[in-house]
Structures are given as structure tokens and as C-alpha cells.
Amino acid sequence: MRSKRERKRKATSSLRQKGAKQQALVPFSSVPDSNAPVLPELVKAGSPAEVEVQPHASLSKAQQRKLKQVEAAAQQRGLRHQLYGELEKHSLTQEQACLLQGSASRGAKATRKQELAHALKRGRAGLPVDSDLGLHQSPASSQALYVGLGPSISQSRNQSSQQGRQGIAQPSTDVTAAGLRSQRKGITSDSDASDAAGSAAESSPTTQKLDTACGHACRTADSGLATTAAASRTVDMMSALKQCRAELGLPAAGEGQLKHTSQAGTRVTTRVVHIQRPAAIEESRSQLPIIGQEQEIMEALTHHPVIVLCGETGCGKTTQVPQFLLESGYGCRNFAERAGLIGVTQPRRLAAISSAQRVAAELGHKVGSSVGYQVRYDRQVGKNCSLKFMTDGILLREMQQDFLLRRYSIIIIDEAHERSLNSDILLGMLSRIVPLRQKMASAAASGVQPLRLVIMSATLRTEDFVANRRLFPQTPPVVHVPARQFPVTVHFNRRTELHDYVGAAFAKVCKIHRQLPPGGVLVFLSGQREVQELVTHLRQTFPEKTKPTAKPQLSGFAAGKVGKGHKPASNPTAATQPADTSQLGHKSEAVAAEDEDAGVTGGLDAAESIDRPGQTAEQSHQDVAWHAEGDDALVETDEEEDVVVLGDPSLIAADADKGPDQGKDDEEGIRAPIQALPLYALLPAAAQARVFQPAPPGHRQVIVATNVAETSLTIPGIRYVVDAGRAKQRLLEEGHTGMARFEVRWISKASAEQRAGRAGRTGPGHCYRLYSSAHYNDTFPKHTPPEILNTALEGVVLLLKAMAVDKVENFPLPTSVEPSALAAAERCLVALAALHPDTRALTQLGTSMAALPISPRHARMIHQVVADAEAGRKGAQKALSYAIALAAALDSESPFVRPDSLAREDGEDAQALRARRRKAYAAHAAFTSTAGDAMSALRVLCVYEAAGCSEQFCRDNFLHARNLREMGAARRQLARILSLNLASAAGRKSIAGQRSSAVAAHDALKQAVGGTVTKDPSKSVLECLRRAIAAGWADQVARRVHATFIKPKSGTEDDEGRSSRAIRYRACCLEEDVYLHPSSGLAKTGPQWIAYTQLLRSGKRPYMGGATSIEAHWLPEVAAPLCTFSEPLLEPPPLWDQLQDRVLARHEVRYGGHAWPLPHHSRLHPDMRQRSATFAAALLEGRVFPALAGLKAHYVMPPSMAAKPEGQGIGRVVELVAALQKAGCSSAQKLAQIWRNQPAFLRPELLMWLPKHSSLLTDSMWSSLMGESQELLLS
């Protein structure tokens, strides 16, 4: 048997012979008259078919594999050469490539030399050059280029500039960018190429130069220029060239390409609106990082309906992006597809107002003309408004009236990183509205234009928007904008201070003050109490001085000298920067609740809602360099680790090389004083404004703040930040019981980076963190949880139900909500009678409640008063105005200043401080109401408005003037909205409101709108208000447990440091006991039943806040969904009630989850036959209509037999009851309506009750009976 080597050698030899034979036939096949096909083929004898059919049968597998590899490599080489050839056809020449500019250089101002060099290159390439540069040009070439143009380019440019000065609504010529882009790339069809070749042979030199200039104009327009001046020149040149070609009788340049491209792709139209700004404004805008990103932003917005813009605080996105849109034609009525408003939402009212004012100032317009704003208590929107700033809640209300938002062409959701509740809902709704508008715009008959959406975030946390396929099925593009941030050196402690972080912050500030060069210090603490404590210690240790005295010199800042390399951050704008306090008024992260009992003092909601801080991009420790201590850092101790430099360390070194300060006013040889200032949300506006003012000469400014200074705020002169890493937050407990607690927790990593960034706003700085880097990496969460995960959702569910979202669990939110939280919200709305218990559908009352811009509980309270007024309850008419004021008071912050939060004033000793606190307690006691803590807030508002809303009144009585002003504004606005909504709800069918029973009380409400609340409510009014509170907080009712909680040892202090007794209650929906706070106005009386507005856990006890005494017999009327009713009682029997005009039956009632027994309650009888029988007995007795009272003595049997069980077999009873039951009649109103259409109804049945052949029921008596029924209808 042959070996493998022999077989391989034989196969190779056979292949060589076959190749030689085939090559021998090639010359003969090329000869025209050759007889090669006739000659027999020289093959090996034996098996000729085998050679033809299987030429490669003898190849081994290895050879076949190698052959395939060779063939594949040859094919790839051929494709690669072909690709290189195609790319070579479209490559730029060296002259063309040198004309390109990198995108990184956009926004940077070029030098004169660079401008001239660039202009020279353009001139050599045959492109027009700006004549303002003074570059030498040949006069002949200029004449040849612009020959026959008619009006000059400069004249056309001047005309465009004059149009731009008249306003922002002057449009320019629109250019089809798709066609221009195709022309620039050289994409033409074969027919277009042949036409172009023929026309080129017949064209003159002038025509060729016109084509060149027109092509340059097209390329310039298509490039998406960022500056308005460049776009203006492009439009002017194109219009002049078109006019010139028309005069010469030539076709428009690029017409074929434009037509071809518009058919092949989507038509994208470029719009330009000229805006003239002052030179100073243009200079300040050019310094913003976002100016260089304008082209990228607008191109992304042109090709995508939704984009995400990510830029840190200070890049200018809030003020500049709306102006980019204005310059692109959005908001201009001359462009149909962009004629709608530009809507910009902000999470806070003052942010919306200040942004509108800034943009209007840059545009040179007044607020309310082309730029306006609308917030909860103010509206400045004109008829010609193009740009509207508003809070996110305002847009949600507009969405209820018009779901498609037809008034808007583009919506900007600003500060989306804060993840406020309203912003998350808006994103979910807009994610469905944008594609719906796009689909409707494709139908020509709809008249709806597409809607664009811009989501602006200050952090890199964009995965909630981009990676959420449920929110956006198609991933929106993300445009990143660089931040204008100076480098900050971050110092970590080696050990984390877990307890006395206030003392650690004090020690760190003292160390900074004694060792480091001048510069402001910003200290972040958790609450108001800690802020006041640290400020007091700093003022005592480094008191402010008014006269210099000579003392021994100290080191560092105290010596008034700076060592080598020490130089404070220069801030030339700090002295002229206005005191911007607009961002201090927003609700911060529970800064009002500065201790564990905050929010229950006076029984009011003193806690502020969580305001999500701005979050910067987290910088990983692996991506930054570690450096040793610099010259201007603290001396190395065992308490500090190495530093982390965020940013460019070279800037810090360059700043330090500038040398020491010159001309400082520091006093030589003294212990330099400190100006210590507090900063928190409840601080008066005048005190807040002090942080923006420079410190006195020779003083270092130290600002001690809560997280209110964390975002949207730039304090001048801050170079050092001391971060305790804590924040006080209001947290909802698990189980969705409504119980909350205030807890000092570690902040997120994003918040820590944001705090560190405060030191780098005006120059390089340092951040000293009072915790270790290991604790930071292991304990701190990456981001702050969204607000929707830590708030009650009944308002969200009611809003979505009112907007026809039946299955709320399927609503697309950026962050999914737990199903248990949605179920708890639905249970709350069922208790408020806003949803049906079985179907969870919106009730008539719920529809009316959703139309009010307040929480569902406050809306339910107001509608209960309206219903009582409709029913004619005593005092309900007058209670309407007080109910509106009460809703405004409960929806706002506590008006009382906590006495224990009062800090020592200048020159005040400890004894004077204690006396002032006692005075505050006495002033607050004067407003205490025995009806409840909610009524105490109402009394404060009444007295405040009676005093003319005086600031002095607030200071004398230790009240928050800002909170009282907001209460008054909310009361007036709520009254106007109620009047308008309830007036139009009867004849309007919209998403927000339909017909409801409360509309019948509109006249009474209209009178209440004009009323005042300057007087204390009367007893009857108080009773109506207490009933309304029981209706609004029906699921937060508690019954007293007749036992008091007493500490084992008398005189010992409880968890809050007080030796007191707390009255125990049992809540209807909780298994845990709750307590009435000792500071409540009901603490002395301890009523049996109360309704509370909030539940806060302080230490180990849950305390009730906003407690109001109620009566048990009210609950079946105002909280029927939580009551369990028995079958109708036989004794007493059912009775027709003349006042209510219905048949009532008595029931046993059980309330809540604990099945508390309530007094017997009368309600509508559930059986229709029994109702008809009882009503028949009342009708026969003459109690329904007096005209039948005269027949009572002549009946053949007692009328009461009609309602008794033993009378149901008698014929006359059966006939009368059956007639009433068939007509569904069991009330006088219903019977009168039947008699209007059927005057003979019941006459035969009534005759059966009289003796035979009796003439008692005469026609005259029947006529009088009909008259009484018609009078009832008219009344």
C-alpha cells in the first residue's frame, strides 16, 4: 500500500501534467480560423471523464483549505483596491483640507494673524473673503465675480441688519439643507451629470464664477453656522446671486440637485431669525462653554425629535438654548412648522422668573412681551410671547386642558437631573405626546405640527432617560457641554467623624483660618440647629472687630501676610456681582425641619419638601491623580489623607505662583476676626442677601449653610469648602402607612461632588471632607433617589386618572414605582371618594377634585364645604372663604418660628436669649385654637391679613413673613381658580373637569371669592371646617386610648429631652399607637376623636401633626368608603325625611380597619320597594303634599299600613306601591317631575283608598295638588 507521501507526490505530478495540457490549447483558441475544437484532447488513457468532472478530487483537505484562503485573500485585496479608488474620488485636496477648522476651536476668538492667514487660504482657493479684513484682492476678479448683481452685498446686508433690529420675528430666506448637502458631497445622478456637462460647455466665464459663488453660499448655509452674522451674509449672497442669474436668463444653480435630493430624502428646512444684542451681552455670551456647541445642538435637534443635553452648572444651557431656538425660527409665526411657543420648565418658581428676566435682558426686551413666565402666584405672558418659562406644575395643568400641547412647538425640561415629581410625570407624558404629534403631523388634514423635546441635565446621569426603552423606544442622542469649572483639591479625613461632626467642622474652620491664605469658607451642615450652633461658636471665638488694636502676630491669615506661593483666588466680578437670592427661596431637603420634632410644633407642616440638589459627574478615584499637599493647603496631620485634585492641577500652581496679596486691609498683629453668616431656607431674605456681600476689611467670611447652597447658587469669594457629608431628609417608612421621619443621612456622591464644586466657581479652591475616602466609596450612594420614590402618590394617581390613564402601573416613568406604593395611593383615593371601590375608576367627585391645583386631600376638604353649602347646612355659606384660606394654610409651611431655633443676636447674652424665647412661646400661645392645630394656622392668617400683612407684625409675634405671604397669595389664587373652574365645569367637557354636584354651589363660592378672612370664624363655621378636615383626612383618623404613657421614674426626661406626658391614640389604618405632641393645642383637652394631617416619627414615638378634633357621628357622612354598614334596622322603621327628600333607614356602623363602633346612622334605604312603600305612606298622610292631608280621615284603612309588612298583601297597597316602584319614585321631587308629564299619575290608585262612589277627590283638589308639585319644582 502506498504511503501518504507517495500519494501526495503522485497527485502533484498529475496536476502539473493537466496544467501543461491546458496551456497548450490557449494559443489555438485565440486564432480566428483555428481548428482547435476539432483536435482531440490529449488525455491520459483510462478515465477521461474523471479528469473533467472531478478535477480537484485528488487535493487533500489541507490543500483545499489553503486554496480557499488564497482565494479569499485575493478577493479582499480586490475589494480593498476598489474601496481605495472610490475614496480617492471623493477625497479633499490639500488646499481644501487646510480650510477646515476643528470643532474644539469653536467659541475661541481667533487672533488677527490667524484670521488673515485663513482669509489668504480662502482667497487662493477661489472663495470670497471678508472685505473687513483688508486683505489685498484684485479688482478685476471682484468685478468678474459680482458683475450684474444689481444691489450690492453690503446693501443687502444692511437691510437684513435693519430688519433684525426691529425684533426677533423677522425671518430670512429658507434654504433646503438636504439638497445643499447633496450638492456639496457631489452626489448626482447620471442624467444630472450629463446635463451639467452640456451646460458647462455653453456657459461663459461669468456664469462659471456665479456658480462657484453660489456653491460657496450653499455650503455655508448647509454647514449650520453658529453665528447670526455669518448666516446673514450667506442669505444675502444667495439672494443676490439668484437675482443676477435671473437677469442673465440662466437657470437657478443647483436646481437639479435640490429636486433630486428632496425626492430621495427628508426635506430639512433651515430657518434664521436675526437678533441684535448689545456688544457687552455678546461678549459675555462668548465666554459661555455652550456657545461652541450650538451647531451640534441644533443639528441633533433637527434630525431627532428628542435630545438630551448634558452640561454642568454654569455652562449657560438655561439661558442660551432658548435663544438658539429663537434664532432658528422656533416661536416665529411666519414659520408654520415652528410657530408654536418655546416652553421651558423649571422645578422652582424663582428659577423660572430669574431665567425669564435674564433671557429678556439679553434679547433687549421687556418681560411679558416676547419672553414671559408663569408661576403659581404670578403670570407675565403677553399676546406676542414666543418664549415662555414656567414651573413644571403649570405645564401639567395645561396638559390637562390640551393633552397634545398644540400651543407649543418645542418643550425644554430643565434641571431634569433633580428628578422632581412633576418633571418625571412630564417626561412620561411627553414621551407619548411627541410621537403622537409626529404621526398626526404626517396627516395633512390634521393641522398639527411636530413637537420637539429637549431634556437638559446638569449631571452625567442620563441613563434614566437614554437607556429606558419603556420611556423612549428609540434612544435619543446625548450632547455633552463642557463645564466652566476651576480645579478643586479634595482632602479626605483619615477617620470619619460619626457623632460630633459640628465640632469637627468648627476645628477645621479654625485651622483653615489660622494657617491658610485669605478666601471665603463655605461649611455644609445638616440642619438649622447645627448651623446656628456653629455660627455662635465662630462668633464667640473670632468676634468681629470695629477698631484695630495691637497684639502679637499670628501665623497664616491672622498675621495678615501670606507666605511664598500663597495667593487667594482672584475674582474681578465679585465686587460688582448682584446679590442673587432667587435660588434661596425654594424648598430644600427638609431644612425647615431642623430637629426631630419639626413639623409638629403648632401642629403644622413645617417641613419643606425635598428639593433635589444639582448633581455633577462623579469623578472616579482611579481616573484622577494623587498629589502631595500644596503650599496653600493645611499642614499635614494624621487626620488627613492625601488629596485628590479635581480638574487641572497646573491652574492651582499657576495661581499660587502669582505671589502674595498686595494692599490687604488685614490688621497686623491681631487675631483676625471672622464674619460668620448662616444660610438656610427659612432665613429672612435680608439675612440671605448678606452672603453675597463682601466681608468687612480684615475679616474672613465663613458661611454656614444647609444644602440650600448646594445647587444653582454661586457665592463670590468662596475658596474653601468644609463638607460634613450629611443632610436631613424626610423619609417615608416602609409599608406605605403615611408615617414619615426626619433623619440625618449621608449624602450621595453626586451631591458631594456638587458641594466640592462650590469652591471652584470663581477660582481654584479646596474642599475638606470630614469623612474618609473608604467611607465615601463604600457608604455613599451614587445618586440621590428620585423624589417619586419618597413621596405619597395619591396626587400623581389622581392626575393620571384625570388624564385618561386608567392603568397607572403601565405609565412610563423614568424610574419605576413599586406596585405597593400605587396600591396605597389608590386606597387613599378610595377613602376620599375620588375612586370607585371596585373598578378604581374616577368618580364624579374625583373629576372635580382633579381640576384644582392642590393636593387631593385639600381638594376634598373644599368640596365637602361646597357640598354642605349646597345642602343648606348652617354656616356652610360663610365657611367657603375660610375653607379656601385653610387649604392655603395647610398647603404651605408653618408660619411659626421655632423658639428654640432663635440664635443669639449681636450683643445679646444667654439670659436675654432665654427671655426672648419665652416671649416667642407666649406670642404663639395667643394664636392657639382649642379646635385644633389647623385652626391655629387659620387664625394666624386671619390676624395677619387684618394687620395689613405687616412685616413688623411678623417680627413682633415671631412668625415667618415669607410663609404668611405665600399663604395669602395661595388663598387669592385658589379662590380665582375655584370660581373659574366650577363656573365652566357645568357646560364644559374636558379632561380636567366635567359636570359635578359641586357646581351647583358656584353662586355661593362666587360670593366667597370676594370675601375676606380678617375675622375669626364663628362656632358654626368652625364646625363646618372641622367636618371638612375629617373628609379630607378620612384615612388619618385616630381614637384616644384611655391610658397615658408615663416614664418609669417621675421627673425623668423622655427621648426628646422633656419630662412630660403624651396622650396615646390608635390610628384607624395603623397597628401602632400614635401620640399627640405636647406642643399641640389639643394636648390639654385630649379629645376622643381627632384627624391629623401628618405623622412624624421622632425618636421612638410617632407624633401626630396638624391635629383637629372631630365628632364620631360625622364619619359615616364624610367618610362613607371606610365605614361598614349593617342591614337596615327594623327599629326604628324607615322614615321619609322631608328635609333631605328621601327615605332613610337606620344602620349600625363600624369604622376603619379596627372596626370601631360608631353611633347609628341614617342613610338612604337600599331596597327600592321598601322606599316606595315608605314614601307611599308619607304621601297618603299628607306629609309630602299638604293637599292630601284632608283625605287622611276618610281612608278605608290607616296610611301606615302601606309601609308595614302585614299590609303588603292588600290589593290597594300593592297597586299603589307597585306604581311608585315601577316609576322609580320615592321622593317628592321625582313625583313632581312625573306629574308634570303625566297629570293623571296615581289618581286611580289613590281612589282605591277612598270609599266607593266617594266624591272627595275632586278635580279642584287634584288641581291644587298639581299646583303644589309645580311650586316644588320651581323652588
Coordinates of C-alpha atoms in Angstrom, one line a residue, residues 308-318 413-419 455-462 480-483 613-618 711-712 750 754:
V308 CA -30.7 65.0 25.9
L309 CA -28.4 68.0 26.7
C310 CA -25.9 67.3 29.5
G311 CA -24.0 70.2 30.9
E312 CA -22.8 71.1 34.4
T313 CA -24.0 74.1 36.3
G314 CA -22.5 77.3 34.8
C315 CA -22.2 76.3 31.2
G316 CA -25.1 78.5 30.2
K317 CA -27.7 76.0 28.9
T318 CA -30.6 77.5 30.8
I413 CA -37.3 70.2 30.6
D414 CA -34.6 72.0 32.6
E415 CA -32.9 70.6 35.7
A416 CA -34.1 67.1 34.8
H417 CA -31.3 65.7 37.0
E418 CA -33.2 66.8 40.1
R419 CA -35.8 64.2 39.3
I455 CA -34.1 67.3 28.2
M456 CA -31.4 69.3 30.0
S457 CA -29.5 67.7 32.8
A458 CA -26.6 69.1 34.9
T459 CA -25.0 65.7 35.5
L460 CA -23.8 62.7 33.5
R461 CA -26.7 60.6 35.0
T462 CA -28.5 60.2 31.7
H480 CA -22.3 66.9 26.2
V481 CA -21.3 70.5 27.0
P482 CA -18.1 71.2 28.9
A483 CA -18.3 73.0 32.2
P613 CA -29.7 69.0 44.7
G614 CA -27.9 69.5 41.4
Q615 CA -25.6 66.7 40.8
T616 CA -22.3 66.8 39.0
A617 CA -20.4 64.0 37.3
E618 CA -18.8 61.6 39.7
T711 CA -27.1 73.9 43.7
S712 CA -27.9 76.8 41.4
A750 CA -23.1 63.3 43.2
Q754 CA -21.6 69.3 43.7

